[in-house]
PDB file of C-alpha atoms and ligand atoms in Angstrom:
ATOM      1  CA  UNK I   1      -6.456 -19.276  -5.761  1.00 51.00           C
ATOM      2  CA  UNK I   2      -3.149 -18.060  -3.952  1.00 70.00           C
ATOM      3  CA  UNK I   3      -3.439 -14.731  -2.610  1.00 88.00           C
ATOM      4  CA  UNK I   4      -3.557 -13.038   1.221  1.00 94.00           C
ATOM      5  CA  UNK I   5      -6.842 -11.642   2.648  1.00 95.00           C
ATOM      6  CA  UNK I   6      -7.509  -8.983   4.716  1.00 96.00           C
ATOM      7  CA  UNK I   7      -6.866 -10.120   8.361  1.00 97.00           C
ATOM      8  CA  UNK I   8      -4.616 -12.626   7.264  1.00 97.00           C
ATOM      9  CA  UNK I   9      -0.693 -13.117   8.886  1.00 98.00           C
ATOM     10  CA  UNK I  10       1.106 -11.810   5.393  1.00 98.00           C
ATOM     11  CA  UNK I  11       3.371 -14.473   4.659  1.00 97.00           C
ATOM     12  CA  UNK I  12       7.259 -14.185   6.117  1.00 98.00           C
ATOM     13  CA  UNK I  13       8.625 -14.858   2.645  1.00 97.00           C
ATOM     14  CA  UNK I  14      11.996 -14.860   1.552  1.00 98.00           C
ATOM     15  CA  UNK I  15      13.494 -13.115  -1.689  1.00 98.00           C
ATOM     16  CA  UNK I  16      16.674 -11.286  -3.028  1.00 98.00           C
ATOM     17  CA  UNK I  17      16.479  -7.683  -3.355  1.00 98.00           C
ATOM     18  CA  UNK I  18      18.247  -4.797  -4.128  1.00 98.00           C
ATOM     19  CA  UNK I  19      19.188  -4.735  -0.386  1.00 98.00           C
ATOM     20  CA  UNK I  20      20.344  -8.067  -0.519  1.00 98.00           C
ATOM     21  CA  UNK I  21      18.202 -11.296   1.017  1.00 98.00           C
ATOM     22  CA  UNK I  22      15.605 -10.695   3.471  1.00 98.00           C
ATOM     23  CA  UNK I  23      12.861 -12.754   5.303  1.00 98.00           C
ATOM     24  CA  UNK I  24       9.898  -9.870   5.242  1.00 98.00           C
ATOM     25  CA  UNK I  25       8.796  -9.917   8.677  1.00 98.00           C
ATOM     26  CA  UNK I  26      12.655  -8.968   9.877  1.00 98.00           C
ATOM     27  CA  UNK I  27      12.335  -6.408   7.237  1.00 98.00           C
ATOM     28  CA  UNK I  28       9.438  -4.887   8.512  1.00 98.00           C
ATOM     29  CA  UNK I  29      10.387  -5.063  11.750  1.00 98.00           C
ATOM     30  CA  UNK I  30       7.722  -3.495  14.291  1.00 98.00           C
ATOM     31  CA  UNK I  31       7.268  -0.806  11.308  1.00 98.00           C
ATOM     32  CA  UNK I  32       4.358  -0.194   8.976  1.00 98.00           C
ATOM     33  CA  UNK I  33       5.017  -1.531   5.468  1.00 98.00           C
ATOM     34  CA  UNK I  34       3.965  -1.301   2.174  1.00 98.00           C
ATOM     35  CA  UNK I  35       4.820  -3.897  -1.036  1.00 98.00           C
ATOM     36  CA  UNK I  36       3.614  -2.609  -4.313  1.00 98.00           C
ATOM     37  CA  UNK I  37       4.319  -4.366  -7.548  1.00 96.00           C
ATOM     38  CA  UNK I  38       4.890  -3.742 -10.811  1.00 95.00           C
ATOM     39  CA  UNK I  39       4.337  -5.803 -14.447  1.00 94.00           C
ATOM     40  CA  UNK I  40       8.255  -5.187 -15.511  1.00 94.00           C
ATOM     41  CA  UNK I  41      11.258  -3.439 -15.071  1.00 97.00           C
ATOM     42  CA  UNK I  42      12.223  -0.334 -17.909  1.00 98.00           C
ATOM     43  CA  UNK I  43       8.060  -0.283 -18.376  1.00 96.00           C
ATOM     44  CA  UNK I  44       6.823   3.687 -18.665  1.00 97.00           C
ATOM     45  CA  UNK I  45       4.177   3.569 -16.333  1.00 97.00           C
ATOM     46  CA  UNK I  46       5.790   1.772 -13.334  1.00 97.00           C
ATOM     47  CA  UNK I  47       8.755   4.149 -14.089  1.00 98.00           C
ATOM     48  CA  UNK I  48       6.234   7.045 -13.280  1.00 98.00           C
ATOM     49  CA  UNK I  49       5.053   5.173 -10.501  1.00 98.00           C
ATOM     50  CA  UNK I  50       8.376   4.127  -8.920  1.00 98.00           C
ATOM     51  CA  UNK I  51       9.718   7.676  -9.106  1.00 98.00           C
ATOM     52  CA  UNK I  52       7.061   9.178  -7.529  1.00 98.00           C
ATOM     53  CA  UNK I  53       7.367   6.655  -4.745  1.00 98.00           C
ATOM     54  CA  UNK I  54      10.884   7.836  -4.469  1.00 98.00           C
ATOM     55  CA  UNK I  55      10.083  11.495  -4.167  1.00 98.00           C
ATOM     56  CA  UNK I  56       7.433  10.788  -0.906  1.00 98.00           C
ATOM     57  CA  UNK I  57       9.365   8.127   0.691  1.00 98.00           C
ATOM     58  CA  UNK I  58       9.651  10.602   3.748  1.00 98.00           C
ATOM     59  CA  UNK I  59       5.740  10.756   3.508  1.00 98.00           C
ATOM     60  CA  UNK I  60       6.217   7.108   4.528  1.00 98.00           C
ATOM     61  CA  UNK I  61       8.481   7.411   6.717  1.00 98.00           C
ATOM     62  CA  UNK I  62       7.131  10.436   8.790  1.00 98.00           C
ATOM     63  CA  UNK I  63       3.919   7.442   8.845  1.00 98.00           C
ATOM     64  CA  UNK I  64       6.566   4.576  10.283  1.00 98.00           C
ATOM     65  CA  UNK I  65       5.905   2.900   6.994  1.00 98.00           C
ATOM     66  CA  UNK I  66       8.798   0.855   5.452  1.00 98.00           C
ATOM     67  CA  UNK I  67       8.454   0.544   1.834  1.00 99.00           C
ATOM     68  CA  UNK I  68       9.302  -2.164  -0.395  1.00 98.00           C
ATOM     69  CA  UNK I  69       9.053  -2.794  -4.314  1.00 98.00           C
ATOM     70  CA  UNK I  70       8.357  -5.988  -6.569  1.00 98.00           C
ATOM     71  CA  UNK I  71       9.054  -6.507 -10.202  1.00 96.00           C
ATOM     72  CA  UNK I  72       9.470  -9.991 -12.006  1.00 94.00           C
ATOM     73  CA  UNK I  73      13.137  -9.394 -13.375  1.00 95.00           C
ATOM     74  CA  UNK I  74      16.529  -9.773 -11.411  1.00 97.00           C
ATOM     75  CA  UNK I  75      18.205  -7.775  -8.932  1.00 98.00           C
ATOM     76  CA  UNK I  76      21.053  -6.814 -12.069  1.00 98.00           C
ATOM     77  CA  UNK I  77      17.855  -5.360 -14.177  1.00 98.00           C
ATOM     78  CA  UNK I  78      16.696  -3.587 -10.964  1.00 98.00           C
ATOM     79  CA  UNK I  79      19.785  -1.496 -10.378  1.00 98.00           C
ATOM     80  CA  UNK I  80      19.760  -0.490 -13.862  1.00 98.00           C
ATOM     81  CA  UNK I  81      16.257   0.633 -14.568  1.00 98.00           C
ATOM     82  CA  UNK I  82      16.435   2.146 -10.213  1.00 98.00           C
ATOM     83  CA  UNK I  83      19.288   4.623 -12.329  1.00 98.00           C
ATOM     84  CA  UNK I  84      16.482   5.305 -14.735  1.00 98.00           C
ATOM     85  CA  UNK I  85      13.652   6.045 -12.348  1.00 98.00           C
ATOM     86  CA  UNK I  86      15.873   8.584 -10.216  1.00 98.00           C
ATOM     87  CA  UNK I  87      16.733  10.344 -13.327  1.00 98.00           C
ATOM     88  CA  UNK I  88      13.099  10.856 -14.272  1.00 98.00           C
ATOM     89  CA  UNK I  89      12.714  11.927 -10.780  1.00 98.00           C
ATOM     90  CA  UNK I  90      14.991  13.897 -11.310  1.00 98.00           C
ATOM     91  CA  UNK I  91      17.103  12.877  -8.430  1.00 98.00           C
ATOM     92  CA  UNK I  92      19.985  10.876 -10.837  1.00 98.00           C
ATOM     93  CA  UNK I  93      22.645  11.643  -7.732  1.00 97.00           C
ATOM     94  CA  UNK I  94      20.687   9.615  -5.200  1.00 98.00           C
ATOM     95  CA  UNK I  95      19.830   5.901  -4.913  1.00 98.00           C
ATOM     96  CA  UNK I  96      16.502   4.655  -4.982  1.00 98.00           C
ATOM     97  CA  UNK I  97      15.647   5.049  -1.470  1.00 98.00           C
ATOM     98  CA  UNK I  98      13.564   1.306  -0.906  1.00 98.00           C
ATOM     99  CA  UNK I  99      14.507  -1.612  -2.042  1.00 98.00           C
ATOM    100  CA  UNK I 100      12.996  -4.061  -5.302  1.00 98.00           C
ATOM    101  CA  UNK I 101      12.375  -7.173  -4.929  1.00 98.00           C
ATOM    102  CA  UNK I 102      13.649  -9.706  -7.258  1.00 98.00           C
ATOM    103  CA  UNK I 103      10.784 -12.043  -8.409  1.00 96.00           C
ATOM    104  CA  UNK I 104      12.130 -13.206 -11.635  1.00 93.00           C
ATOM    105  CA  UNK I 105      11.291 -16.743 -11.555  1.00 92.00           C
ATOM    106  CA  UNK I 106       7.859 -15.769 -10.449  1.00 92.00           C
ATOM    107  CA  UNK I 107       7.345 -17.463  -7.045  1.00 92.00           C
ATOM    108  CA  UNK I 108       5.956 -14.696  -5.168  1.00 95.00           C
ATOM    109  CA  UNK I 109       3.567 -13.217  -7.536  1.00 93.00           C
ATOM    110  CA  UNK I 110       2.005 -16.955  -7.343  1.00 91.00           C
ATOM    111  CA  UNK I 111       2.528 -16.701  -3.590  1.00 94.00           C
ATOM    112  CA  UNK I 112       0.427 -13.532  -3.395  1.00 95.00           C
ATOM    113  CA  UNK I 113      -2.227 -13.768  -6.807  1.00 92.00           C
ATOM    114  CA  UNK I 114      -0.487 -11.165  -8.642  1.00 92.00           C
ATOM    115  CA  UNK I 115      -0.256 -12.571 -11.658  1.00 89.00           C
ATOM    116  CA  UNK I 116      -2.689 -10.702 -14.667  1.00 85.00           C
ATOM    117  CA  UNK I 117      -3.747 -13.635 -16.682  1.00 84.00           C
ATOM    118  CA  UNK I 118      -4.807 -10.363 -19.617  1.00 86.00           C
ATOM    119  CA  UNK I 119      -1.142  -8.634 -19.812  1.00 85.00           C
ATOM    120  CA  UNK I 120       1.408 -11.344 -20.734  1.00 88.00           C
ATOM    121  CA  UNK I 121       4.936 -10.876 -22.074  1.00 88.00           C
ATOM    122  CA  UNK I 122       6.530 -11.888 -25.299  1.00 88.00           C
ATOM    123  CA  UNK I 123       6.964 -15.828 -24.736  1.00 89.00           C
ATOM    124  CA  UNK I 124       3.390 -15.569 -23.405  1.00 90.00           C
ATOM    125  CA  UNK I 125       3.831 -15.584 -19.804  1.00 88.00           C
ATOM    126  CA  UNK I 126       1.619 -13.403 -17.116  1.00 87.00           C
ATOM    127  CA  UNK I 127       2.990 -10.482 -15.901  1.00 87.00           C
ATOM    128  CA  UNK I 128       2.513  -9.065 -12.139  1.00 90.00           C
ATOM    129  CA  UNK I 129      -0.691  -6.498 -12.233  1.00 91.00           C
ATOM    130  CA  UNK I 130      -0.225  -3.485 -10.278  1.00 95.00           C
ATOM    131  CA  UNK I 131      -0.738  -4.708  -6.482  1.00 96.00           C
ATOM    132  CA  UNK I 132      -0.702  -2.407  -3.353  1.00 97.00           C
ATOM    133  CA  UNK I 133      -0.765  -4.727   0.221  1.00 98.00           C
ATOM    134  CA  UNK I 134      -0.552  -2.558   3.211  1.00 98.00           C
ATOM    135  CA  UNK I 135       0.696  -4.434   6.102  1.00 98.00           C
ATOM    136  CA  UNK I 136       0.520  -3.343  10.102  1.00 98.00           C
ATOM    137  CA  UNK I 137       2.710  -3.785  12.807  1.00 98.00           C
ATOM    138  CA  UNK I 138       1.071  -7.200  13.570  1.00 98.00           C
ATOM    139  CA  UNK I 139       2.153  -8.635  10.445  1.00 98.00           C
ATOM    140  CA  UNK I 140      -1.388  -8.837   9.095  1.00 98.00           C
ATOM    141  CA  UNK I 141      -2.745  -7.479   6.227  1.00 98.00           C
ATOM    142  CA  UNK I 142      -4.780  -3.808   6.430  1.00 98.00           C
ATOM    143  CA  UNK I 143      -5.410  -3.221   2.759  1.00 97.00           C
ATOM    144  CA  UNK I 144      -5.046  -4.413  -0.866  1.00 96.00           C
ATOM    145  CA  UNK I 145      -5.693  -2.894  -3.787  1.00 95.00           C
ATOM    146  CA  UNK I 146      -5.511  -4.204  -7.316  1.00 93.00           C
ATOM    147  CA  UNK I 147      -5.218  -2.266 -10.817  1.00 93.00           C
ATOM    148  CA  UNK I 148      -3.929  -3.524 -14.133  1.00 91.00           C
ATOM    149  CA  UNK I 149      -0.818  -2.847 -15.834  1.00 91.00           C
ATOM    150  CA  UNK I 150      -2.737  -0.431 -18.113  1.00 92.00           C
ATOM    151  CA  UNK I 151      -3.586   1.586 -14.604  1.00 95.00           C
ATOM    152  CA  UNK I 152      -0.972   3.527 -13.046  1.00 97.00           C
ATOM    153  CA  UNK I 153      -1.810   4.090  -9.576  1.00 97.00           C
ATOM    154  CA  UNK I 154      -2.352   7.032  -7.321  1.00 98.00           C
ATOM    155  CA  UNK I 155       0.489   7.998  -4.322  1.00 98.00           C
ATOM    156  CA  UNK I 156      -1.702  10.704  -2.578  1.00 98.00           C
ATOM    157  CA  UNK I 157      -4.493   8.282  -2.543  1.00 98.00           C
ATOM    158  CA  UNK I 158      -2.542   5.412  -1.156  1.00 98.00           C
ATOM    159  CA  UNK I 159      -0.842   8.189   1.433  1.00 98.00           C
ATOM    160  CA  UNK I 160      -4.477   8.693   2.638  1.00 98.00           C
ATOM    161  CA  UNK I 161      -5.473   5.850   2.677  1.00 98.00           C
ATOM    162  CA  UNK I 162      -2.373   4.797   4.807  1.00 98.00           C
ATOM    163  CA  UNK I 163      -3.755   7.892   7.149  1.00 98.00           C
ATOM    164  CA  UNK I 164      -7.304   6.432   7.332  1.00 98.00           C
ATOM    165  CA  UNK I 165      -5.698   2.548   8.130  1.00 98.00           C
ATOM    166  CA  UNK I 166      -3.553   4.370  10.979  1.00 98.00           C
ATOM    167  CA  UNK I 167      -6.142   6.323  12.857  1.00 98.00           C
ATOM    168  CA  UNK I 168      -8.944   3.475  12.494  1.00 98.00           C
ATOM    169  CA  UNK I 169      -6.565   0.930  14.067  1.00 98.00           C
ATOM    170  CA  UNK I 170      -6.398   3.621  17.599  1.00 97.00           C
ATOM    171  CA  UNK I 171      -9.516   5.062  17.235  1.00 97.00           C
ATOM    172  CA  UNK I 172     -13.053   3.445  17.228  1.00 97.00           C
ATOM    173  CA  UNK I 173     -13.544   5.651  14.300  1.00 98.00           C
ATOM    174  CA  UNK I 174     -13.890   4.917  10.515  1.00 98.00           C
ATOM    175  CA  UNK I 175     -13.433   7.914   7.492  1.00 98.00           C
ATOM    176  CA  UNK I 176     -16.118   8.743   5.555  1.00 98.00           C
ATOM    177  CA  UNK I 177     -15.809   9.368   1.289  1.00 98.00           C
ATOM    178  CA  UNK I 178     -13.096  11.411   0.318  1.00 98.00           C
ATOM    179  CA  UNK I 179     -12.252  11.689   4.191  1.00 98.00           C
ATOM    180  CA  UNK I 180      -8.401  13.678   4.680  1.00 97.00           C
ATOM    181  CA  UNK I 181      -6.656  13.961   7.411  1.00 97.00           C
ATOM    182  CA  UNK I 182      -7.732  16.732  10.172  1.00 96.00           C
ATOM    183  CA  UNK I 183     -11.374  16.316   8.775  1.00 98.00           C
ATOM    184  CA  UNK I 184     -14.502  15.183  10.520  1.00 98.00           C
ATOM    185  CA  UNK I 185     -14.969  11.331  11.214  1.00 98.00           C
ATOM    186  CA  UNK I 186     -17.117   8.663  11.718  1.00 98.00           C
ATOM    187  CA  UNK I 187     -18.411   6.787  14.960  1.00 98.00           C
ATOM    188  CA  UNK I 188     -18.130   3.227  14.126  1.00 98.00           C
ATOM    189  CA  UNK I 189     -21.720   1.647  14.106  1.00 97.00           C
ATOM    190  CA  UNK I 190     -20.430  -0.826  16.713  1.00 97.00           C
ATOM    191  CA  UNK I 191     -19.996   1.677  19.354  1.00 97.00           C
ATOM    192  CA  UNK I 192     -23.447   2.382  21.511  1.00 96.00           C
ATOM    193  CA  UNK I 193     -23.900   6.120  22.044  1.00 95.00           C
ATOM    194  CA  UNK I 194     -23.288   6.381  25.662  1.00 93.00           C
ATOM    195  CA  UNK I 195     -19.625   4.780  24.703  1.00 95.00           C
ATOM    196  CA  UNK I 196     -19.281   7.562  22.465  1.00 96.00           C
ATOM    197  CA  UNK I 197     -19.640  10.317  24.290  1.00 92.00           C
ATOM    198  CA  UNK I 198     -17.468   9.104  26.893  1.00 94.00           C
ATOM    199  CA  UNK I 199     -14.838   8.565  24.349  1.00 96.00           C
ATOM    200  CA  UNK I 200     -14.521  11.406  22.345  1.00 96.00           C
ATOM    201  CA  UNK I 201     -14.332  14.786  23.961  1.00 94.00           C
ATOM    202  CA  UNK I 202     -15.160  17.077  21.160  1.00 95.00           C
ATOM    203  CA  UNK I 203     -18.546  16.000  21.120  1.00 96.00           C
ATOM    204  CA  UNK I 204     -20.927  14.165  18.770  1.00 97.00           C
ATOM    205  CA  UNK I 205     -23.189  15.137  16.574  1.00 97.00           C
ATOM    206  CA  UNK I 206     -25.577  13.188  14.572  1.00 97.00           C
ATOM    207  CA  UNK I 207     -27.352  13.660  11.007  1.00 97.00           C
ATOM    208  CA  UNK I 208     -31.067  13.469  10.806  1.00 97.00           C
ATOM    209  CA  UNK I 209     -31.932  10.758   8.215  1.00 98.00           C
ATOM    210  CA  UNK I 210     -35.680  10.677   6.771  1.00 98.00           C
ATOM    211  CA  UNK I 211     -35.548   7.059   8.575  1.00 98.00           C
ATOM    212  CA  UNK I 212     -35.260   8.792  11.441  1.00 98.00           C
ATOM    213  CA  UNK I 213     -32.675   6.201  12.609  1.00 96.00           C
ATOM    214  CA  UNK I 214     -29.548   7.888  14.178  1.00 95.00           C
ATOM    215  CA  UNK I 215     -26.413   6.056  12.304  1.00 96.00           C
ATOM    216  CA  UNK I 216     -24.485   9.246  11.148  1.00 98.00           C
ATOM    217  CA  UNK I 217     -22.544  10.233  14.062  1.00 98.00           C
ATOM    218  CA  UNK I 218     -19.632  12.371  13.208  1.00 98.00           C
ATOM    219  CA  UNK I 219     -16.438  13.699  15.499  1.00 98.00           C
ATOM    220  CA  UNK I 220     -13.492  15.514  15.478  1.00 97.00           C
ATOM    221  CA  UNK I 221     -10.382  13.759  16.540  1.00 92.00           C
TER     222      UNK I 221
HETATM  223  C1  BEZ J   1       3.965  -0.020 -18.166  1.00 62.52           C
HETATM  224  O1  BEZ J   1       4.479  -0.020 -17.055  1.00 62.52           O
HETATM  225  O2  BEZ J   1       3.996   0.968 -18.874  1.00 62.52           O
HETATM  226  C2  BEZ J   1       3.199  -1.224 -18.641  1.00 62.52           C
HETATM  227  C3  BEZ J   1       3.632  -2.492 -18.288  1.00 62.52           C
HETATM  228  C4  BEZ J   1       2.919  -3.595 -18.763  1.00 62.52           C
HETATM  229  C5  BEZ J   1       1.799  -3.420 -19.558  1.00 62.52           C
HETATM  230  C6  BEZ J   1       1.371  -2.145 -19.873  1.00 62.52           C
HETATM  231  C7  BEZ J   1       2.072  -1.028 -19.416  1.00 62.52           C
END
């Protein structure tokens, strides 16, 4: 099964976008970057999901993370329905501020297992499900997540998450459930204790467990 694992060199593809052609690792540069897709374009829910991309994109950028769409229509359809989603952001004077990519004949959702084999259009074909692949500076993939066309996703969540992928990758630190930014973290299991003390200055502190084994050490970065 086609697809990209976590680890993995993302591939340098090349596609037509509403930016015009690019070869993605040029595109991202030494940047953060984030490709979501979506089933189809003029669709309600990746309208809602689109526009609300549009109104953090500075989130993304304050994070050094370039953003890039994916829909399995042309680059025509894509400046029409990008008109539609800055209207229901309520933004109709501006442009859709990242680009789509044009995947109309399919080739990349095959190239990256997007295709939902359950959601198919009128002549029967799959659509794309709802992917999110977070890539780092190194080209390699930090994160995917995967919801069906029936799912719209959550921004904030991926913004977080985004936050959590950032920190983790300087710090020898992971974030615990529901973890947000400025709140206590996690000493990474991998890290002996006299490491950690040395390497964070605000101290740890560690959770008695009825096991009385010592694995919940928490700082503040
Ligand atoms: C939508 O974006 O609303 C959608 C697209 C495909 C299947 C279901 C919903």
């Amino acid at each position: 099964m086609p697809g990209v694992l976590l680890g993995e060199e993302f591939p340098n593809f090349e596609a037509d976008t509403t930016s015009g052609r690019i070869k993605f690792h040029d595109f991202l540069g030494d940047s953060w970057g984030i490709l979501f897709s979506h089933p189809k374009d003029f669709t309600p829910v990746c309208t809602t999901e689109l526009a609300r991309a549009a109104k953090l994109s500075n989130e993304f950028k304050k994070r050094g993370v370039k953003m890039i769409a994916l829909s399995i229509d042309s680059v025509e359809d894509h400046n029409s329905w990008s008109k539609d989603v800055m209207a229901y952001a309520n933004e109709a004077d501006s442009p859709l501020p990242y680009p789509i990519i044009a995947d109309d004949k399919r080739e990349l959702s095959v190239l990256l297992g997007m295709l939902d084999p359950d959601e198919r259009n009128k002549d029967g074909l799959p659509l794309t499900a709802r992917c999110v692949f977070v890539i780092g500076p190194d080209k390699k993939l930090k994160l995917s997540i995967l919801y069906p066309a029936t799912t719209g996703r959550n921004f904030d969540e991926i913004l977080r998450v985004i936050d959590s992928l950032q920190l983790t990758a300087q710090k020898k630190v992971a974030t615990p459930v529901d973890w947000k930014p400025g709140e206590k973290v996690m000493v990474i299991p991998s890290l002996p204790d006299s490491e950690a003390t040395a390497l964070f200055p605000n101290g740890v502190t560690t959770k008695e467990m009825p096991s009385g084994k010592k694995y919940l050490r928490y700082t503040k970065i």
